[in-house]
């Protein structure tokens, strides 16, 4: 953890690899998760995703799987610009961890994916649902700003002039 705080990600990855090679105990699972975080910091997104997938595909329930799944969704959404894949991972997260302490965070991020996708109508609906579910959240002010941004986008779409038809070119004989 100290190496991560010092932003010595390559060194941290070597330490985590050593723990993973030991192959036993809770340290291995934490190492797998944190190695993914270091790779993400180095913008090695596919390698980070692979770390987290390894953790998720063990067939057993381990600490950090919930965190790994949420990190995967965020990485696909906000780093790799793969909104559809991200939304699938958020949906898996919601199904697998319906009582997660990170559920509110995941719901907020999911709303952001719809906004990022250029779907202000769907984003606004999701943000409004978020306010219904979490009316006293520390994110309430931010969510209201996002709803206003969605309204602005929707208004500009509605006001956009119809494209003028191009004149037909009449060939000369």
Short mmCIF file of C-alpha atoms in Angstrom, two decimals, residues 4-156:
data_model
loop_
_atom_site.label_atom_id
_atom_site.label_comp_id
_atom_site.label_asym_id
_atom_site.label_seq_id
_atom_site.Cartn_x
_atom_site.Cartn_y
_atom_site.Cartn_z
CA UNK A 4 0.87 2.81 -4.24
CA UNK A 5 0.74 5.95 -2.10
CA UNK A 6 4.20 6.82 -3.39
CA UNK A 7 2.96 6.12 -6.94
CA UNK A 8 5.57 3.40 -7.43
CA UNK A 9 3.16 1.22 -9.35
CA UNK A 10 5.71 -1.00 -11.16
CA UNK A 11 7.34 -1.88 -7.85
CA UNK A 12 3.96 -2.53 -6.25
CA UNK A 13 3.03 -4.83 -9.14
CA UNK A 14 6.20 -6.88 -8.54
CA UNK A 15 5.30 -7.24 -4.86
CA UNK A 16 1.73 -8.23 -5.71
CA UNK A 17 2.97 -10.76 -8.27
CA UNK A 18 5.10 -12.36 -5.54
CA UNK A 19 2.07 -12.65 -3.26
CA UNK A 20 -0.07 -14.05 -6.05
CA UNK A 21 2.57 -16.69 -6.84
CA UNK A 22 2.40 -17.88 -3.24
CA UNK A 23 -1.16 -18.80 -4.16
CA UNK A 24 -2.79 -19.07 -0.79
CA UNK A 25 -4.63 -17.03 1.74
CA UNK A 26 -6.48 -13.76 1.70
CA UNK A 27 -3.34 -11.82 0.77
CA UNK A 28 -3.42 -13.38 -2.68
CA UNK A 29 -6.91 -12.03 -3.38
CA UNK A 30 -6.08 -8.58 -2.13
CA UNK A 31 -2.86 -8.67 -4.19
CA UNK A 32 -4.85 -9.61 -7.32
CA UNK A 33 -7.24 -6.72 -6.74
CA UNK A 34 -4.54 -4.17 -5.94
CA UNK A 35 -2.37 -5.27 -8.85
CA UNK A 36 -5.34 -4.42 -11.07
CA UNK A 37 -5.53 -0.97 -9.47
CA UNK A 38 -1.82 -0.39 -10.16
CA UNK A 39 -2.20 -1.47 -13.76
CA UNK A 40 -5.15 0.87 -14.12
CA UNK A 41 -3.05 3.75 -12.77
CA UNK A 42 -0.50 2.91 -15.47
CA UNK A 43 -3.32 3.02 -18.04
CA UNK A 44 -2.85 -0.68 -18.77
CA UNK A 45 -6.60 -1.20 -18.81
CA UNK A 46 -6.84 -4.64 -20.47
CA UNK A 47 -4.25 -6.03 -18.03
CA UNK A 48 -6.14 -4.52 -15.08
CA UNK A 49 -9.39 -6.05 -16.34
CA UNK A 50 -7.62 -9.43 -16.65
CA UNK A 51 -6.50 -9.23 -13.00
CA UNK A 52 -10.00 -8.55 -11.80
CA UNK A 53 -11.51 -11.22 -14.05
CA UNK A 54 -9.08 -13.75 -12.54
CA UNK A 55 -10.32 -12.79 -9.12
CA UNK A 56 -13.96 -13.06 -10.17
CA UNK A 57 -13.59 -16.34 -12.04
CA UNK A 58 -12.28 -18.40 -9.15
CA UNK A 59 -15.66 -19.99 -8.48
CA UNK A 60 -15.40 -19.08 -4.81
CA UNK A 61 -16.41 -16.00 -2.87
CA UNK A 62 -13.44 -13.94 -1.77
CA UNK A 63 -12.95 -10.49 -0.37
CA UNK A 64 -12.35 -7.90 -3.07
CA UNK A 65 -14.58 -9.54 -5.69
CA UNK A 66 -17.24 -6.90 -5.18
CA UNK A 67 -14.63 -4.16 -5.51
CA UNK A 68 -13.10 -5.84 -8.56
CA UNK A 69 -16.44 -6.01 -10.34
CA UNK A 70 -17.15 -2.34 -9.69
CA UNK A 71 -13.65 -1.35 -10.82
CA UNK A 72 -14.16 -3.30 -14.02
CA UNK A 73 -17.40 -1.50 -14.73
CA UNK A 74 -15.79 1.89 -14.06
CA UNK A 75 -12.76 1.07 -16.17
CA UNK A 76 -14.86 -0.02 -19.13
CA UNK A 77 -17.05 3.08 -18.79
CA UNK A 78 -14.71 5.92 -18.01
CA UNK A 79 -11.29 4.77 -19.17
CA UNK A 80 -11.97 2.50 -22.15
CA UNK A 81 -15.14 4.26 -23.38
CA UNK A 82 -17.01 0.94 -23.68
CA UNK A 83 -20.35 1.96 -22.23
CA UNK A 84 -22.28 -1.15 -23.29
CA UNK A 85 -19.76 -3.46 -21.63
CA UNK A 86 -19.71 -1.25 -18.55
CA UNK A 87 -23.49 -1.35 -18.25
CA UNK A 88 -23.42 -5.15 -18.39
CA UNK A 89 -20.92 -5.21 -15.53
CA UNK A 90 -23.00 -2.76 -13.48
CA UNK A 91 -26.03 -4.99 -14.03
CA UNK A 92 -24.04 -8.02 -12.82
CA UNK A 93 -22.93 -6.02 -9.81
CA UNK A 94 -26.52 -5.07 -8.92
CA UNK A 95 -27.68 -8.69 -9.24
CA UNK A 96 -24.80 -10.25 -7.33
CA UNK A 97 -24.48 -7.60 -4.59
CA UNK A 98 -27.97 -6.15 -3.97
CA UNK A 99 -27.06 -5.18 -0.41
CA UNK A 100 -23.59 -3.83 -1.16
CA UNK A 101 -22.28 -0.90 0.83
CA UNK A 102 -21.12 0.42 -2.57
CA UNK A 103 -24.55 0.16 -4.21
CA UNK A 104 -25.17 3.92 -4.14
CA UNK A 105 -21.78 4.60 -5.72
CA UNK A 106 -22.49 2.02 -8.44
CA UNK A 107 -25.94 3.47 -9.16
CA UNK A 108 -24.46 6.96 -9.51
CA UNK A 109 -21.72 5.75 -11.84
CA UNK A 110 -24.26 3.86 -13.94
CA UNK A 111 -26.21 7.11 -14.39
CA UNK A 112 -22.99 8.75 -15.56
CA UNK A 113 -22.46 6.05 -18.17
CA UNK A 114 -25.83 6.85 -19.74
CA UNK A 115 -24.92 10.53 -19.78
CA UNK A 116 -21.50 9.81 -21.27
CA UNK A 117 -23.16 7.65 -23.90
CA UNK A 118 -24.97 10.72 -25.20
CA UNK A 119 -28.34 9.52 -23.97
CA UNK A 120 -29.57 12.48 -21.90
CA UNK A 121 -33.15 11.21 -21.70
CA UNK A 122 -32.12 7.86 -20.21
CA UNK A 123 -29.48 9.53 -18.02
CA UNK A 124 -32.02 11.99 -16.64
CA UNK A 125 -34.47 9.18 -15.86
CA UNK A 126 -31.69 7.25 -14.07
CA UNK A 127 -30.53 10.30 -12.12
CA UNK A 128 -34.13 10.97 -11.03
CA UNK A 129 -34.46 7.37 -9.86
CA UNK A 130 -31.21 7.83 -7.97
CA UNK A 131 -32.71 10.81 -6.13
CA UNK A 132 -35.78 8.73 -5.29
CA UNK A 133 -33.61 5.92 -3.89
CA UNK A 134 -31.06 8.13 -2.13
CA UNK A 135 -32.74 11.46 -1.31
CA UNK A 136 -30.32 12.28 1.50
CA UNK A 137 -27.14 11.22 -0.27
CA UNK A 138 -24.01 13.34 -0.23
CA UNK A 139 -24.29 13.09 -4.04
CA UNK A 140 -27.69 14.84 -4.19
CA UNK A 141 -26.31 18.24 -5.25
CA UNK A 142 -24.14 16.64 -7.94
CA UNK A 143 -27.07 14.56 -9.21
CA UNK A 144 -29.23 17.69 -9.47
CA UNK A 145 -26.47 19.35 -11.54
CA UNK A 146 -26.39 16.33 -13.82
CA UNK A 147 -30.17 16.44 -14.24
CA UNK A 148 -29.85 20.12 -15.22
CA UNK A 149 -27.16 19.20 -17.76
CA UNK A 150 -29.46 16.52 -19.17
CA UNK A 151 -32.27 19.08 -19.42
CA UNK A 152 -29.93 21.46 -21.27
CA UNK A 153 -28.93 18.73 -23.72
CA UNK A 154 -32.54 17.72 -24.26
CA UNK A 155 -33.54 21.36 -24.84
CA UNK A 156 -30.76 21.86 -27.39
#
